[in-house]
PDB file of N, CA and C in Angstrom:
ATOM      1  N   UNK A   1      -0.912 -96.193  -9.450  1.00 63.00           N
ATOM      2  CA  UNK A   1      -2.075 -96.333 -10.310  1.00 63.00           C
ATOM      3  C   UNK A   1      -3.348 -96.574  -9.491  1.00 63.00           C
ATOM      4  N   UNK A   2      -3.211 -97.151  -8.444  1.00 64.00           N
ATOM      5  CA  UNK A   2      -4.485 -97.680  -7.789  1.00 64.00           C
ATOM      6  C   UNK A   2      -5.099 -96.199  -7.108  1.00 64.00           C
ATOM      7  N   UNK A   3      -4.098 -95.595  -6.572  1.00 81.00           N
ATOM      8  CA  UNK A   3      -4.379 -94.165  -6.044  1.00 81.00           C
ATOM      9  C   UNK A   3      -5.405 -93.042  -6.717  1.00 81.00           C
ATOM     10  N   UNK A   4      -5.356 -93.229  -8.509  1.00 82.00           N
ATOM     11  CA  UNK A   4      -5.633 -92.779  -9.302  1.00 82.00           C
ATOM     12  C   UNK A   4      -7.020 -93.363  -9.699  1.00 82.00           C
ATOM     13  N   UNK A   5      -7.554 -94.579  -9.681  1.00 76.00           N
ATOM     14  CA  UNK A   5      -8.443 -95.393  -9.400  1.00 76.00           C
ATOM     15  C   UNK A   5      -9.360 -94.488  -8.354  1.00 76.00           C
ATOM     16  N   UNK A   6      -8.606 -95.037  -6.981  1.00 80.00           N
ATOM     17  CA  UNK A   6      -9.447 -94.140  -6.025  1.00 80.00           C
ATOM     18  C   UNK A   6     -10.039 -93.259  -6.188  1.00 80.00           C
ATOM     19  N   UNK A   7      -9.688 -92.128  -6.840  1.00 82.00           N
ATOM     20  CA  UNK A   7      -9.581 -90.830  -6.822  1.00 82.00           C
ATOM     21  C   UNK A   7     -11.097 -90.193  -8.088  1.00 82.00           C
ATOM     22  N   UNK A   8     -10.773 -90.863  -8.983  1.00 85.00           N
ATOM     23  CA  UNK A   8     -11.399 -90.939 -10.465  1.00 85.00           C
ATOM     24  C   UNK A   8     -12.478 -91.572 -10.514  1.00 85.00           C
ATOM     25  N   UNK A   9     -12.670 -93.103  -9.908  1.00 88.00           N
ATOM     26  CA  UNK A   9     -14.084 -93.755  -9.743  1.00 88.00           C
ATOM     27  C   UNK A   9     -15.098 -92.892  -9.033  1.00 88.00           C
ATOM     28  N   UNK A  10     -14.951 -92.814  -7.561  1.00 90.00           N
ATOM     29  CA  UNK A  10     -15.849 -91.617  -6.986  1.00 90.00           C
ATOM     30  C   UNK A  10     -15.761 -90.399  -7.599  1.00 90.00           C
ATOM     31  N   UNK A  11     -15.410 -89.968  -8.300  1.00 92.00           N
ATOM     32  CA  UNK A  11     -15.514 -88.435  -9.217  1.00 92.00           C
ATOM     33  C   UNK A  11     -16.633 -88.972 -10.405  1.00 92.00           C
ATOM     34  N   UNK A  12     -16.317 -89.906 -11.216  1.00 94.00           N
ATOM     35  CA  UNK A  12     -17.007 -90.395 -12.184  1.00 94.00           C
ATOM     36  C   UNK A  12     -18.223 -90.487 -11.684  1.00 94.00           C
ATOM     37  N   UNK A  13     -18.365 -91.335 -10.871  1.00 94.00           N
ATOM     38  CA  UNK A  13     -19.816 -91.416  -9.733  1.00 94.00           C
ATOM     39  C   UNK A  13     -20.445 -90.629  -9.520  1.00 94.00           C
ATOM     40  N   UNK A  14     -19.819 -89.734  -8.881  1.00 95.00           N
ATOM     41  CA  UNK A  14     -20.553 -88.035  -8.694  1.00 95.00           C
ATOM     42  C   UNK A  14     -21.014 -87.320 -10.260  1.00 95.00           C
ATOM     43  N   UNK A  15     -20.284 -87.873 -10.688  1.00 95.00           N
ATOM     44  CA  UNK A  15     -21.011 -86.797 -12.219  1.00 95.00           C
ATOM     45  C   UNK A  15     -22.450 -87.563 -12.902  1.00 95.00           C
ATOM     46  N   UNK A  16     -22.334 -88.975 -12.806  1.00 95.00           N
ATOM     47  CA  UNK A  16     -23.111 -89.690 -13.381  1.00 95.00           C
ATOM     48  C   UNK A  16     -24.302 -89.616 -12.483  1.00 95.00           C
ATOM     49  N   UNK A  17     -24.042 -89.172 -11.069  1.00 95.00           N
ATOM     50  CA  UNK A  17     -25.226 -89.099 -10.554  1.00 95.00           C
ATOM     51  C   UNK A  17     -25.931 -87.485 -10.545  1.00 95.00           C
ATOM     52  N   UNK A  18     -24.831 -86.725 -11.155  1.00 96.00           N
ATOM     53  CA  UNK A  18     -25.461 -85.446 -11.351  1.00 96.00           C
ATOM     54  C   UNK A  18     -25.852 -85.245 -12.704  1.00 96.00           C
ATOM     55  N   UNK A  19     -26.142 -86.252 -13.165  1.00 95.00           N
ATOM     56  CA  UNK A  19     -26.751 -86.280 -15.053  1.00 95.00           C
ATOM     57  C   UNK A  19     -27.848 -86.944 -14.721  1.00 95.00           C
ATOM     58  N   UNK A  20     -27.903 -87.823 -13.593  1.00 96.00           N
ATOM     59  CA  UNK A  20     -29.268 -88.488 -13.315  1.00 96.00           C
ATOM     60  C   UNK A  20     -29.914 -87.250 -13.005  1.00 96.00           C
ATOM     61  N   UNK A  21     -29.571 -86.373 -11.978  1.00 96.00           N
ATOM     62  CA  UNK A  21     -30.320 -85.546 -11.102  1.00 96.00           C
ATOM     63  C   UNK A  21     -30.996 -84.549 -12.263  1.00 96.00           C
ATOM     64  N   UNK A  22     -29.843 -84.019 -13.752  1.00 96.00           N
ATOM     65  CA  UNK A  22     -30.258 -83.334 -14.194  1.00 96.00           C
ATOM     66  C   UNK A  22     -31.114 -83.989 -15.326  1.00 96.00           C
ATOM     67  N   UNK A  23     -31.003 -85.121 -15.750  1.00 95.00           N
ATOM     68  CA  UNK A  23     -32.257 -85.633 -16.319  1.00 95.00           C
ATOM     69  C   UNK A  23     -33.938 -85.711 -15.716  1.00 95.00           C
ATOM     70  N   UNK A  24     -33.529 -85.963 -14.209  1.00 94.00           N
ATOM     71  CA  UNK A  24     -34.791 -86.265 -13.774  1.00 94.00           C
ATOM     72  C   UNK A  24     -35.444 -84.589 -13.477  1.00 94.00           C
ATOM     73  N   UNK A  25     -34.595 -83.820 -13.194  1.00 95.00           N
ATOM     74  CA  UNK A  25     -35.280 -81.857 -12.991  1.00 95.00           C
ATOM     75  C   UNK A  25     -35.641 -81.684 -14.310  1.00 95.00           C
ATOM     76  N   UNK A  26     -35.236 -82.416 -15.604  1.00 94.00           N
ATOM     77  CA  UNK A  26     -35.695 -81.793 -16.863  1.00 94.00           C
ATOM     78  C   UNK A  26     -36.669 -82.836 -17.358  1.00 94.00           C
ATOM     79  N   UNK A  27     -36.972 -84.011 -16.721  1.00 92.00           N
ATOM     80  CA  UNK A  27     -37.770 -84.790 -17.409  1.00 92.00           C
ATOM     81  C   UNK A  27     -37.508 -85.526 -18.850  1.00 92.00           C
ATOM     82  N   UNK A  28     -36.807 -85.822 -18.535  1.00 92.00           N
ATOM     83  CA  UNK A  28     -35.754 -86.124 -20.078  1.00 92.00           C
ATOM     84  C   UNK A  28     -34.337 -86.934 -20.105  1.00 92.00           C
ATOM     85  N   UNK A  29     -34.248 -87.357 -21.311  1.00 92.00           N
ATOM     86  CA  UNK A  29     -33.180 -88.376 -21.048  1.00 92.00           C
ATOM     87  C   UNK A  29     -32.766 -88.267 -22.521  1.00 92.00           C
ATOM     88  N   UNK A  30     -31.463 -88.505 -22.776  1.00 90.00           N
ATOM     89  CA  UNK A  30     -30.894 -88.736 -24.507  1.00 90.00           C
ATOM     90  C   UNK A  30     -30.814 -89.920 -24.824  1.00 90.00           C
ATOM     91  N   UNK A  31     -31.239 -90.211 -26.229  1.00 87.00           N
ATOM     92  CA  UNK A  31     -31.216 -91.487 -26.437  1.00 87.00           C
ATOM     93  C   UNK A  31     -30.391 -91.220 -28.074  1.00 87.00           C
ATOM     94  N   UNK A  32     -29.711 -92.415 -28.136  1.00 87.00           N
ATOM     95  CA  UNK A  32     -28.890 -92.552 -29.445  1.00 87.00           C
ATOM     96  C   UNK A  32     -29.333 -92.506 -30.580  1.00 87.00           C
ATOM     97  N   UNK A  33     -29.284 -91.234 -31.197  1.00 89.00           N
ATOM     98  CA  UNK A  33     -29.906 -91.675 -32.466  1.00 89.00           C
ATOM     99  C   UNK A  33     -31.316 -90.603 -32.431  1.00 89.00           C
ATOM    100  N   UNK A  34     -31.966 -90.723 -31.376  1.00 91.00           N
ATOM    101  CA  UNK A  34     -32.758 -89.620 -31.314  1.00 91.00           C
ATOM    102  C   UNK A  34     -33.063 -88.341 -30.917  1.00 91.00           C
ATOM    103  N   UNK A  35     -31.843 -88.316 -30.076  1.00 90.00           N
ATOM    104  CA  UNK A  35     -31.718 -87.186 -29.373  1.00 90.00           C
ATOM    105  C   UNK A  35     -32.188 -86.911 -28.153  1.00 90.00           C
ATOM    106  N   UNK A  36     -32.628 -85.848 -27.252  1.00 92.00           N
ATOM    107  CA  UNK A  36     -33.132 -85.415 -26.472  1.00 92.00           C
ATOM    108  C   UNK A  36     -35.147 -86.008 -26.318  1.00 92.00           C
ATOM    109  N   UNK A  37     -35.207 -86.547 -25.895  1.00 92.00           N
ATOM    110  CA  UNK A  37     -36.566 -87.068 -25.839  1.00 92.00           C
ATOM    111  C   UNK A  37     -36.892 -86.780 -24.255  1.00 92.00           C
ATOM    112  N   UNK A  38     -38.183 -86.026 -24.177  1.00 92.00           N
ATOM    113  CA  UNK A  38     -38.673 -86.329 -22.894  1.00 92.00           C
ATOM    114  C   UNK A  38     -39.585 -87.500 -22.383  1.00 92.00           C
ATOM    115  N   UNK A  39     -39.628 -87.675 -20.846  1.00 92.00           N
ATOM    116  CA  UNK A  39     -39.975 -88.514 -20.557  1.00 92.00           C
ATOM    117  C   UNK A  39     -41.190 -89.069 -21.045  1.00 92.00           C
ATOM    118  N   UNK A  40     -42.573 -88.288 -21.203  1.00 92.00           N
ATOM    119  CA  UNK A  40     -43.588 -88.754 -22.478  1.00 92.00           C
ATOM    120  C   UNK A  40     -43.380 -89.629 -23.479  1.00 92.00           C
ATOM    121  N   UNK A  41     -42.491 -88.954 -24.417  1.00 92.00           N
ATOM    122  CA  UNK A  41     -42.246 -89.448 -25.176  1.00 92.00           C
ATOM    123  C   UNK A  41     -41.402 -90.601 -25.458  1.00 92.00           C
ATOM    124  N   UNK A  42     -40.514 -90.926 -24.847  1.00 91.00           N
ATOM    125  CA  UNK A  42     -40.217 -92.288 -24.517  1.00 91.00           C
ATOM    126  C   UNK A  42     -39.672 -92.672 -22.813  1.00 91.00           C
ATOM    127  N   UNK A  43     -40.467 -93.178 -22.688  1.00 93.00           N
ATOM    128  CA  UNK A  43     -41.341 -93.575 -20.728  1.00 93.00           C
ATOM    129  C   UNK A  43     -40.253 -94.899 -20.572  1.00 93.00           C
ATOM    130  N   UNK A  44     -40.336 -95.796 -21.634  1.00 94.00           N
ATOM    131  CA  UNK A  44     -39.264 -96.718 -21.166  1.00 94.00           C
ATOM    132  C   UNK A  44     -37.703 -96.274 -21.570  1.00 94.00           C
ATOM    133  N   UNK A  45     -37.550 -95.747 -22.580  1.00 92.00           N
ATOM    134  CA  UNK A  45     -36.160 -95.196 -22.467  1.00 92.00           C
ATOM    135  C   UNK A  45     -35.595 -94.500 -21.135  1.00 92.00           C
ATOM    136  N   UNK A  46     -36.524 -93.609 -20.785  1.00 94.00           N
ATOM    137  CA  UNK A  46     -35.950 -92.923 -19.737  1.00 94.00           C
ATOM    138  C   UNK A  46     -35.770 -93.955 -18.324  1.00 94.00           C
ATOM    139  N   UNK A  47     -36.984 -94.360 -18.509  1.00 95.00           N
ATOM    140  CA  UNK A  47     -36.609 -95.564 -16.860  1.00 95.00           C
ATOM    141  C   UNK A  47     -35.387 -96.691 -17.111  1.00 95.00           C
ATOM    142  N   UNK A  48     -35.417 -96.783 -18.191  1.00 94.00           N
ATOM    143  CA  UNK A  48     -34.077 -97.857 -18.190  1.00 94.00           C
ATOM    144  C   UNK A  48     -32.951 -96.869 -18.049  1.00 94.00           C
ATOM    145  N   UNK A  49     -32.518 -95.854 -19.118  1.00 94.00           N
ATOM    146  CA  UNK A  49     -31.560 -95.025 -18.683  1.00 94.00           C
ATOM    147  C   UNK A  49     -30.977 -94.897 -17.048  1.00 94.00           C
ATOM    148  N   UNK A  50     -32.412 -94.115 -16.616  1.00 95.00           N
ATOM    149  CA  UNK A  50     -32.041 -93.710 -15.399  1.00 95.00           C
ATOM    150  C   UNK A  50     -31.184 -94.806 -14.108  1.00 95.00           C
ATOM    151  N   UNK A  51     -32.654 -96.043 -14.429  1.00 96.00           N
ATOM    152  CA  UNK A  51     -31.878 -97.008 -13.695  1.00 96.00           C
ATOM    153  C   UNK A  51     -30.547 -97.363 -13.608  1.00 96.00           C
ATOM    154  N   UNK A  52     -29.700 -97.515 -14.867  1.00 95.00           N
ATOM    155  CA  UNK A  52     -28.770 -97.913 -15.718  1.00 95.00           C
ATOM    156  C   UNK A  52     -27.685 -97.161 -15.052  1.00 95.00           C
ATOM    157  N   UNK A  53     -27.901 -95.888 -15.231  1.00 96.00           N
ATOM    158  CA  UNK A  53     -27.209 -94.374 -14.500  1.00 96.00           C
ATOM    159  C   UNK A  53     -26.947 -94.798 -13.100  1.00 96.00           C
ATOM    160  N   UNK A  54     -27.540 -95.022 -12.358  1.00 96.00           N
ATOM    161  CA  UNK A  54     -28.076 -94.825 -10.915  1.00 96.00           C
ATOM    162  C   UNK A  54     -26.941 -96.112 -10.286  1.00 96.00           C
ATOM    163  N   UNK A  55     -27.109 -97.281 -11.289  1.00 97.00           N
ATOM    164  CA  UNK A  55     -26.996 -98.212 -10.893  1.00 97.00           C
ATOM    165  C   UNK A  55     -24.819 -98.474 -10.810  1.00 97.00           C
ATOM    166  N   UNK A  56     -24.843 -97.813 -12.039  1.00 96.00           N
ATOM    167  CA  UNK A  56     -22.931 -97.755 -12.597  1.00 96.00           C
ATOM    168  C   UNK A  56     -22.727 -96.407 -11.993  1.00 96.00           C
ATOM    169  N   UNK A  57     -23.408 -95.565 -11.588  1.00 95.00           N
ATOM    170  CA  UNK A  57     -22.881 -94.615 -10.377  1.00 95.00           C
ATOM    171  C   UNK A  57     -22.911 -94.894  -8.860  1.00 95.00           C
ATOM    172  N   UNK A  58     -23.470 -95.917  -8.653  1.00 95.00           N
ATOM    173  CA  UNK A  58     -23.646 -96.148  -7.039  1.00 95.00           C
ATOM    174  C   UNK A  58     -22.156 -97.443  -7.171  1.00 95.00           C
ATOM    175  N   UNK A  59     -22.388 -98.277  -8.647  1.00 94.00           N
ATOM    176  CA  UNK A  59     -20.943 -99.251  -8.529  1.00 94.00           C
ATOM    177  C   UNK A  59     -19.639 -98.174  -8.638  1.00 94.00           C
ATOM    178  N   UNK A  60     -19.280 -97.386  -9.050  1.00 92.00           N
ATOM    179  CA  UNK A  60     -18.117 -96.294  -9.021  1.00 92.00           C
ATOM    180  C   UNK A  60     -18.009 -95.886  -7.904  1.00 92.00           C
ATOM    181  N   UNK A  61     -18.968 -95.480  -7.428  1.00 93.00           N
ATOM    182  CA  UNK A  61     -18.804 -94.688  -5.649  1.00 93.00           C
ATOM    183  C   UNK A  61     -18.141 -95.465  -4.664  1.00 93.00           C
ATOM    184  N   UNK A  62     -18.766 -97.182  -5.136  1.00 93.00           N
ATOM    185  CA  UNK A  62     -18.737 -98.692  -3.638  1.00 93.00           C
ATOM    186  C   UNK A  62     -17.686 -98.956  -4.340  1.00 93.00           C
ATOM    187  N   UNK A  63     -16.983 -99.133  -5.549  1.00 89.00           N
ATOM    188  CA  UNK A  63     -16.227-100.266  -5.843  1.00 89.00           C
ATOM    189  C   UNK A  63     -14.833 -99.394  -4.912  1.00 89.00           C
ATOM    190  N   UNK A  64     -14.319 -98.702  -5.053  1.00 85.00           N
ATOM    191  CA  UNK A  64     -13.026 -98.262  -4.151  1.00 85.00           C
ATOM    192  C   UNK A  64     -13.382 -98.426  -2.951  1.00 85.00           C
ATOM    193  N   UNK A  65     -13.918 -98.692  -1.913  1.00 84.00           N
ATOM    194  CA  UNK A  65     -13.936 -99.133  -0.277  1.00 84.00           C
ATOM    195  C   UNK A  65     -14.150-100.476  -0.699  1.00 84.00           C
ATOM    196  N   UNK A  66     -14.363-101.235  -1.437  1.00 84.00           N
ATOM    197  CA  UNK A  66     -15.094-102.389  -1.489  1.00 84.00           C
ATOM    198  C   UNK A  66     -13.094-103.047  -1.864  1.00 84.00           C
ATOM    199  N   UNK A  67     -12.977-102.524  -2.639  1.00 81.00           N
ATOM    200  CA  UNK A  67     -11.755-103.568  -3.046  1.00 81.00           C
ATOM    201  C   UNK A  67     -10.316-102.965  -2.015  1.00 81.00           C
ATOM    202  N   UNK A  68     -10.720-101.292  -1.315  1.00 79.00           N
ATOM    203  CA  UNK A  68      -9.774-100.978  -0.076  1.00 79.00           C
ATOM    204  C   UNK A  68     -10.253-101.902   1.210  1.00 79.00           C
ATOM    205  N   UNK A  69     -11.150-102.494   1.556  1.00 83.00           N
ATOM    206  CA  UNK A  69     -11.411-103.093   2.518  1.00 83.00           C
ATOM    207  C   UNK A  69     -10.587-104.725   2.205  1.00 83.00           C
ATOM    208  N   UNK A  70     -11.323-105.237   0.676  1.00 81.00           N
ATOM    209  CA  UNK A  70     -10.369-106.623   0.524  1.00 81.00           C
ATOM    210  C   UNK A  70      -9.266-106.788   0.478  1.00 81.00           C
ATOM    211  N   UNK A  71      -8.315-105.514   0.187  1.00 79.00           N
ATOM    212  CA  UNK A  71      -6.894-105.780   0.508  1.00 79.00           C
ATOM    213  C   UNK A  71      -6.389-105.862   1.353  1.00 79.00           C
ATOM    214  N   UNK A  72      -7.268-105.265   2.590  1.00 72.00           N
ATOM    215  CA  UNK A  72      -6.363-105.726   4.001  1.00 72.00           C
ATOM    216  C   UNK A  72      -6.715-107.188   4.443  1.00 72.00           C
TER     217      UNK A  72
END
């Protein structure tokens, strides 16, 4: 199971950071309920999003070396 972990966190990572990439080339971000909004139109939705994104894709990428390093 842990193998599977490995494997799946950094994949997850990579996608979430390629939804950042493609939010930020389109200027735009989805929000619940409203749909597709560009950045104009809601300026703080999108910066929290993005951050948000950025932030649980960089923890998916670190957390497998981070907890392969504490087991030894």
């Amino acid at each position: 199971m842990a193998e599977m972990y490995q494997v799946l966190s950094p994949l997850f990572g990579f996608i979430m950071l390629a939804y950042v990439g493609y939010c930020f080339a389109k200027e735009g971000t989805h929000s619940r309920g409203y749909g597709w909004q560009t950045k104009e139109e809601a300026p703080k939705t999108f910066i929290i999003n993005q951050t948000l994104y950025t932030i649980f894709a960089v923890i998916l990428l670190v957390s497998p070396l981070v907890t392969s390093i504490l087991k030894e």
